GROMACS .gro file of C-alpha atoms in nm:
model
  246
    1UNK     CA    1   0.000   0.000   0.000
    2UNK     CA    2   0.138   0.363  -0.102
    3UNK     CA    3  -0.041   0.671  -0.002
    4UNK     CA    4   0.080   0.976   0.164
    5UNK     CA    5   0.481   1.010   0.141
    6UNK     CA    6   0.557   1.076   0.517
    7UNK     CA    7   0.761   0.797   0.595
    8UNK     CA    8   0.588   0.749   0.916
    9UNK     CA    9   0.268   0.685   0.743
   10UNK     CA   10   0.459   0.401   0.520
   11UNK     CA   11   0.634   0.247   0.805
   12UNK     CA   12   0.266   0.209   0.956
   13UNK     CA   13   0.132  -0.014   0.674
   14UNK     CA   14   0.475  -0.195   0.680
   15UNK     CA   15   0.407  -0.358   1.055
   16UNK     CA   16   0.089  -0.514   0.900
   17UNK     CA   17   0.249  -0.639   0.614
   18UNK     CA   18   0.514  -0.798   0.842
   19UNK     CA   19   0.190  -0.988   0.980
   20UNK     CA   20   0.071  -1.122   0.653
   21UNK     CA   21   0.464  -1.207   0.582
   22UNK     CA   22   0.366  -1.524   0.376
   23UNK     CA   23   0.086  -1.386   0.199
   24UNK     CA   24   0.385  -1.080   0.077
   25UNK     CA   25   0.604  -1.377   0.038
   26UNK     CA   26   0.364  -1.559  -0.212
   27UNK     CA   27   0.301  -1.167  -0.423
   28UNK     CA   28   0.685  -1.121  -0.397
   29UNK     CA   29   0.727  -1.495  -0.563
   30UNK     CA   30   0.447  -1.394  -0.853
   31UNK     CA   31   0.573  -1.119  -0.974
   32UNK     CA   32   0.942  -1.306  -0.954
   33UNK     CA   33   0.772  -1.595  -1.134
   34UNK     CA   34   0.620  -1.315  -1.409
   35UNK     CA   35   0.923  -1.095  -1.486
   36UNK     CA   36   1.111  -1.455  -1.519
   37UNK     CA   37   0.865  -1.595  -1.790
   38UNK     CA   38   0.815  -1.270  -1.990
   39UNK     CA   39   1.217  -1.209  -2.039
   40UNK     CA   40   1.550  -1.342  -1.989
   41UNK     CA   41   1.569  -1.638  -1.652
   42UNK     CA   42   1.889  -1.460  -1.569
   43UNK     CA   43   1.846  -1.121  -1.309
   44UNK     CA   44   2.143  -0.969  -1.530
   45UNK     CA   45   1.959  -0.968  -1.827
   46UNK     CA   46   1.623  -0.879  -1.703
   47UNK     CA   47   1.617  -0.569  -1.542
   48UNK     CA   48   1.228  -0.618  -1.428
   49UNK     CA   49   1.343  -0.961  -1.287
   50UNK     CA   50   1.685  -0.834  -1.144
   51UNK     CA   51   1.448  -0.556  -0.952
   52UNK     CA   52   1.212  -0.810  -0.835
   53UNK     CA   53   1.472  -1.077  -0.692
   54UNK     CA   54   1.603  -0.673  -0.505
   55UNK     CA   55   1.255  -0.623  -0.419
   56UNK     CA   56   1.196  -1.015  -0.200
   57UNK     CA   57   1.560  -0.975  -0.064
   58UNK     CA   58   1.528  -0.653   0.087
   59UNK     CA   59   1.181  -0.814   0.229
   60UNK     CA   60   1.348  -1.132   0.383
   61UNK     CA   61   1.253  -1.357   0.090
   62UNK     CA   62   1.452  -1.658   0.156
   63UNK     CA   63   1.698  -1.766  -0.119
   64UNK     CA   64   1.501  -2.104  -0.190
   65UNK     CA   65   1.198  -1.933  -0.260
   66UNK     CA   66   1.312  -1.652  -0.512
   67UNK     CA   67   1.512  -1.964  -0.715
   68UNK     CA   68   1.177  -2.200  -0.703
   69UNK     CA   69   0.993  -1.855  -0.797
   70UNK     CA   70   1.204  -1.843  -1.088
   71UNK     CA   71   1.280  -2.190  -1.179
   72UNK     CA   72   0.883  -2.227  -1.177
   73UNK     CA   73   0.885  -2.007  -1.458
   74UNK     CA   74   1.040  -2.215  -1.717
   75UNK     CA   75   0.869  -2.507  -1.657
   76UNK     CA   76   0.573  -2.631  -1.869
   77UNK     CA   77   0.291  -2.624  -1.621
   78UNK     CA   78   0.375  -2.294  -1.478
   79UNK     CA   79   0.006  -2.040  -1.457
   80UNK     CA   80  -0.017  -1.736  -1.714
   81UNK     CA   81  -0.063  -1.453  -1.521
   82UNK     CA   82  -0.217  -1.162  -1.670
   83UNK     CA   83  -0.117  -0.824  -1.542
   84UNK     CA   84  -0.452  -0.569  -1.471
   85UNK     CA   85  -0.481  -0.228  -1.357
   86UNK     CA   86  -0.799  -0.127  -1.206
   87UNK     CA   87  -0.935   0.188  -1.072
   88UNK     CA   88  -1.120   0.363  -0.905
   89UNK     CA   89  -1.261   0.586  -0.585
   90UNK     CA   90  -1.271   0.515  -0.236
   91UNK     CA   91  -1.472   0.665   0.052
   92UNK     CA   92  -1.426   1.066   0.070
   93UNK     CA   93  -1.327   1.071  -0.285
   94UNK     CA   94  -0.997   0.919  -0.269
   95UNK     CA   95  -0.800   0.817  -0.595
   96UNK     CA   96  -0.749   0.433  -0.531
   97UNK     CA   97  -0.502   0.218  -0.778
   98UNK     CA   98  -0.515  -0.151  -0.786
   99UNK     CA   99  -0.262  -0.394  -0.967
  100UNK     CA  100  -0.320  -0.730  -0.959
  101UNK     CA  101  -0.167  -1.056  -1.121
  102UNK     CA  102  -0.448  -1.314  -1.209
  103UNK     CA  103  -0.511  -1.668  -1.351
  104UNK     CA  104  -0.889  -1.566  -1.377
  105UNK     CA  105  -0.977  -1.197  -1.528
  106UNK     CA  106  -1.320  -1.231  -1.448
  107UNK     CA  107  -1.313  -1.377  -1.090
  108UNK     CA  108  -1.028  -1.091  -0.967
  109UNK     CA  109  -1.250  -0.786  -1.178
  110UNK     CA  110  -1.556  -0.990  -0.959
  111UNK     CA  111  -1.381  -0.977  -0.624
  112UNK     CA  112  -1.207  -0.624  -0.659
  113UNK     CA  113  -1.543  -0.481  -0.794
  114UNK     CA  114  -1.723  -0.622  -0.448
  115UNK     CA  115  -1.412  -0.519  -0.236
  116UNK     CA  116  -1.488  -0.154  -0.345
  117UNK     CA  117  -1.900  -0.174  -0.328
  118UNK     CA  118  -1.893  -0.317   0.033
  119UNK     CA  119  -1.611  -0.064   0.160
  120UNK     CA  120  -1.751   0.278   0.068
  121UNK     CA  121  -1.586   0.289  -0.327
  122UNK     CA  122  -1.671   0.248  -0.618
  123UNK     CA  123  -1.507   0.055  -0.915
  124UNK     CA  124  -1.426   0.301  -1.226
  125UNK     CA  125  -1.299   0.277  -1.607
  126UNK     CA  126  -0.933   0.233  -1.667
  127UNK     CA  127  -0.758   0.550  -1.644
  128UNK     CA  128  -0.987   0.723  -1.468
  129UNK     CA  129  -0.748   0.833  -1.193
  130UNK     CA  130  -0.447   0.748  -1.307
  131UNK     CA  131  -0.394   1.068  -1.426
  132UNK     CA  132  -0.389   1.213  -1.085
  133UNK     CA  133  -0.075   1.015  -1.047
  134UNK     CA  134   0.302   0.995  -1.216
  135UNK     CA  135   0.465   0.615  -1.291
  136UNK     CA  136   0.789   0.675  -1.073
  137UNK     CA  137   1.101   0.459  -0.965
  138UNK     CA  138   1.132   0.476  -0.571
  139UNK     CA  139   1.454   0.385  -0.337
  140UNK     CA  140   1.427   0.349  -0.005
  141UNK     CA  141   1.742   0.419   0.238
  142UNK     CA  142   1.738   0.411   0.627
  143UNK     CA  143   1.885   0.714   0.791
  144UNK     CA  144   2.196   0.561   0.867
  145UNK     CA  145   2.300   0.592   0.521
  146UNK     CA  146   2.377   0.923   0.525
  147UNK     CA  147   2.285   1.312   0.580
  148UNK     CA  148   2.053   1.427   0.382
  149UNK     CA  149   2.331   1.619   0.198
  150UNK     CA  150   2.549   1.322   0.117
  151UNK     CA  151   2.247   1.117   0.001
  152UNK     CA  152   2.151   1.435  -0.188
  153UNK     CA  153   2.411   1.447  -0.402
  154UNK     CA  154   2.438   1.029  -0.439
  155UNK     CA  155   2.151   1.061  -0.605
  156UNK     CA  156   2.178   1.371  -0.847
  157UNK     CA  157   2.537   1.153  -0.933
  158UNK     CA  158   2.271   0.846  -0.975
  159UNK     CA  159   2.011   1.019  -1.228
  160UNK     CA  160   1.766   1.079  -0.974
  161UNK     CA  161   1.544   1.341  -1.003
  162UNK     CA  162   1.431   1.441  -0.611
  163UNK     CA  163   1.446   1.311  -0.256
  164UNK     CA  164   1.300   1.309   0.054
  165UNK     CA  165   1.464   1.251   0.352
  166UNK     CA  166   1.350   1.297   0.730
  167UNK     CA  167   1.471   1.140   1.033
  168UNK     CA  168   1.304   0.834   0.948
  169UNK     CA  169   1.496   0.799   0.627
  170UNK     CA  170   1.523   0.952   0.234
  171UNK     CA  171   1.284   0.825  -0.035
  172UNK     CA  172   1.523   0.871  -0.413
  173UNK     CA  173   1.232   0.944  -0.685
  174UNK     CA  174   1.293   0.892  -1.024
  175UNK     CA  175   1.218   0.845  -1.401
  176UNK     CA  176   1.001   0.482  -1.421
  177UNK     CA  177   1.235   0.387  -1.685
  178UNK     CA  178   1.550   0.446  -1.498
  179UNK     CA  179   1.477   0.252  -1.209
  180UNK     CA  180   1.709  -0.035  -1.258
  181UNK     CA  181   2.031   0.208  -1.334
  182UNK     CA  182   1.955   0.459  -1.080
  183UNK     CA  183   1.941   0.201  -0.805
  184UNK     CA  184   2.268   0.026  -0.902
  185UNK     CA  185   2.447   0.361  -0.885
  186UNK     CA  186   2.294   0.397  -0.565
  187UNK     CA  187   2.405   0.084  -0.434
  188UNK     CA  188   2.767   0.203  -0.524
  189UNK     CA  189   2.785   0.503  -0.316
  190UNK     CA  190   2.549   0.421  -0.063
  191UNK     CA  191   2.505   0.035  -0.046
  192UNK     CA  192   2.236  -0.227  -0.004
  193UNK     CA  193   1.873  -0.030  -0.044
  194UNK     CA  194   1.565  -0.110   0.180
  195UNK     CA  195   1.316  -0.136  -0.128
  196UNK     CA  196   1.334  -0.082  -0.513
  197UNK     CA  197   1.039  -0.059  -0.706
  198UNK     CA  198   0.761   0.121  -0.947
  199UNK     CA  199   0.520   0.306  -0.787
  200UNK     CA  200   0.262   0.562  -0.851
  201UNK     CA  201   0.305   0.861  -0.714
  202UNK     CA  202   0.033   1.095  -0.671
  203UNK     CA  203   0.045   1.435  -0.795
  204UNK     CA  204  -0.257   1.621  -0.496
  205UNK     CA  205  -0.338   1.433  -0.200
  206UNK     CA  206  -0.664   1.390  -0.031
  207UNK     CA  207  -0.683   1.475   0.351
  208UNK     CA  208  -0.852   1.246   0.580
  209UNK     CA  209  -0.979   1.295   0.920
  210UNK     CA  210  -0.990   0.995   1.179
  211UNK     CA  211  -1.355   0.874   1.045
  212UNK     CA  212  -1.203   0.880   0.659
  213UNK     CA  213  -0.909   0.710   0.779
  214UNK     CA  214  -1.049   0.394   0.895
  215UNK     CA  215  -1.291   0.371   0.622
  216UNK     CA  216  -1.019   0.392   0.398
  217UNK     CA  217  -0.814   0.142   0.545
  218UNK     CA  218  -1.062  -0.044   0.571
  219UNK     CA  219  -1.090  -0.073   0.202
  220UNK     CA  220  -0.729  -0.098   0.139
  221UNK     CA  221  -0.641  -0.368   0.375
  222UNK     CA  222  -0.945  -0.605   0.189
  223UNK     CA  223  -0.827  -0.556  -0.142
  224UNK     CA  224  -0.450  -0.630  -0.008
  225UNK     CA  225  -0.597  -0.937   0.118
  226UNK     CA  226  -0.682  -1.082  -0.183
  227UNK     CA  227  -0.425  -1.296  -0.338
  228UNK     CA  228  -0.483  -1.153  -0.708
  229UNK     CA  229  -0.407  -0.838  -0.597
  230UNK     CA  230   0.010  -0.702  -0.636
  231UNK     CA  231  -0.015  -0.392  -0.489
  232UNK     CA  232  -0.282  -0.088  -0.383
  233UNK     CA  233  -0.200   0.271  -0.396
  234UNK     CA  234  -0.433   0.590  -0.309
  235UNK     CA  235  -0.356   0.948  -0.293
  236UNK     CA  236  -0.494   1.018   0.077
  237UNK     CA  237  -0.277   1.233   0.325
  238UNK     CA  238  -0.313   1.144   0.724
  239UNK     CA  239  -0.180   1.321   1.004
  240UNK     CA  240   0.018   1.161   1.227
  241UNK     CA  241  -0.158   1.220   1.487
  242UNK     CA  242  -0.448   1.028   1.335
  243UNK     CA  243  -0.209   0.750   1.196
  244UNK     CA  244  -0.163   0.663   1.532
  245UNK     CA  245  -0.488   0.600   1.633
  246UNK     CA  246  -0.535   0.338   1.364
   0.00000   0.00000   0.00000
């Protein structure tokens, strides 16, 4: 789940994920599996593979599972997964983003479609709020990697186009398409990342008081339960103060 940038609000989400560990195991595996099938078997010459395999590491994947991910997808009886985008609005208006990985097209449109109608939302047409949002590259560095004037200037050096850091840690942004070479520079001057990947970032944010928080959530952690679904992204803003009621 992506929302609001304040790295407080994504370290939230990130404790529940660490509960459902083997249900972001088995997503983290898929999309391994996927980039594997649709390119080269070898990380080195598949850049969407080599930033997958980054992706499980930096979430504790164990070695076993990201080989059997990817040895699964050369064999003959492995599933074709079709990659969808759907979108639409959750409760208070809020710009919700859903990609999911499916066997089935019509039983994951089916379940996403109810997910939204029983949580406040409501399903829209494809690309009808994606335009509230840019396709971005995002690197994720703990504090301890350096000032925010050091990591600053790593990532100018890297290609990057902007950064966020706080006390919590620095978020590199950049160009979609130069994900995989911005984060390999970065791993030269700063080391080992905490998370590589695409993301949608969204251009406005929608502010939510306590009530519009947990309705929200609410909607967000169903549709993140459902094993079709990759990853969820909305463009809501929460004080901290609020997060930390949830």
């Amino acid at each position: 789940m992506a929302g609001h940038s304040k790295w407080a609000n994504i370290q939230h989400r990130k404790g529940r994920q660490d509960k459902l560990r083997s249900k972001l195991f088995s997503k983290l595996a898929k999309e391994i599996t996927v980039a594997a099938k649709m390119g080269d078997p070898d990380p080195d010459k598949n850049p969407r593979l080599r930033l997958a395999v980054k992706e499980a590491k930096s979430n504790s994947v164990p070695k076993d599972v990201i080989e059997r991910a990817i040895k699964k997808s050369q064999g003959g009886d492995a599933e074709n997964y079709e990659e969808i985008r759907y979108e639409g609005y959750g409760p208070n208006g809020v710009a919700v983003i859903v990609e999911a990985m499916t066997d089935n097209r019509n039983r994951t449109a089916s379940n996403v479609r109810s997910t939204f109608s029983k949580n406040g939302g409501n399903l829209g047409e494809t690309g009808s709020v994606s335009f509230m949002f840019d396709r971005k590259g995002q690197v994720s560095y703990p504090a301890s990697a350096g000032d925010a004037d050091s990591v600053m200037m790593a990532a100018i050096e890297a290609g990057a186009e902007d950064v966020e850091s706080s006390e919590d840690g620095h978020i590199i942004w950049c160009a979609d398409t130069d994900l995989s070479d911005v984060s390999t520079a970065l791993e030269d001057q700063l080391g080992e990342s905490e998370s590589t990947k695409l993301v949608w970032r969204p251009q406005t944010t929608t502010p939510l008081d306590l009530d519009g928080a947990q309705k929200l959530m609410k909607l967000i952690d169903a549709l993140e339960d459902d094993d079709d679904v990759q990853t969820v992204t909305a463009n809501f803003e929460i004080p901290d103060e609020i997060m930390d009621q949830l």
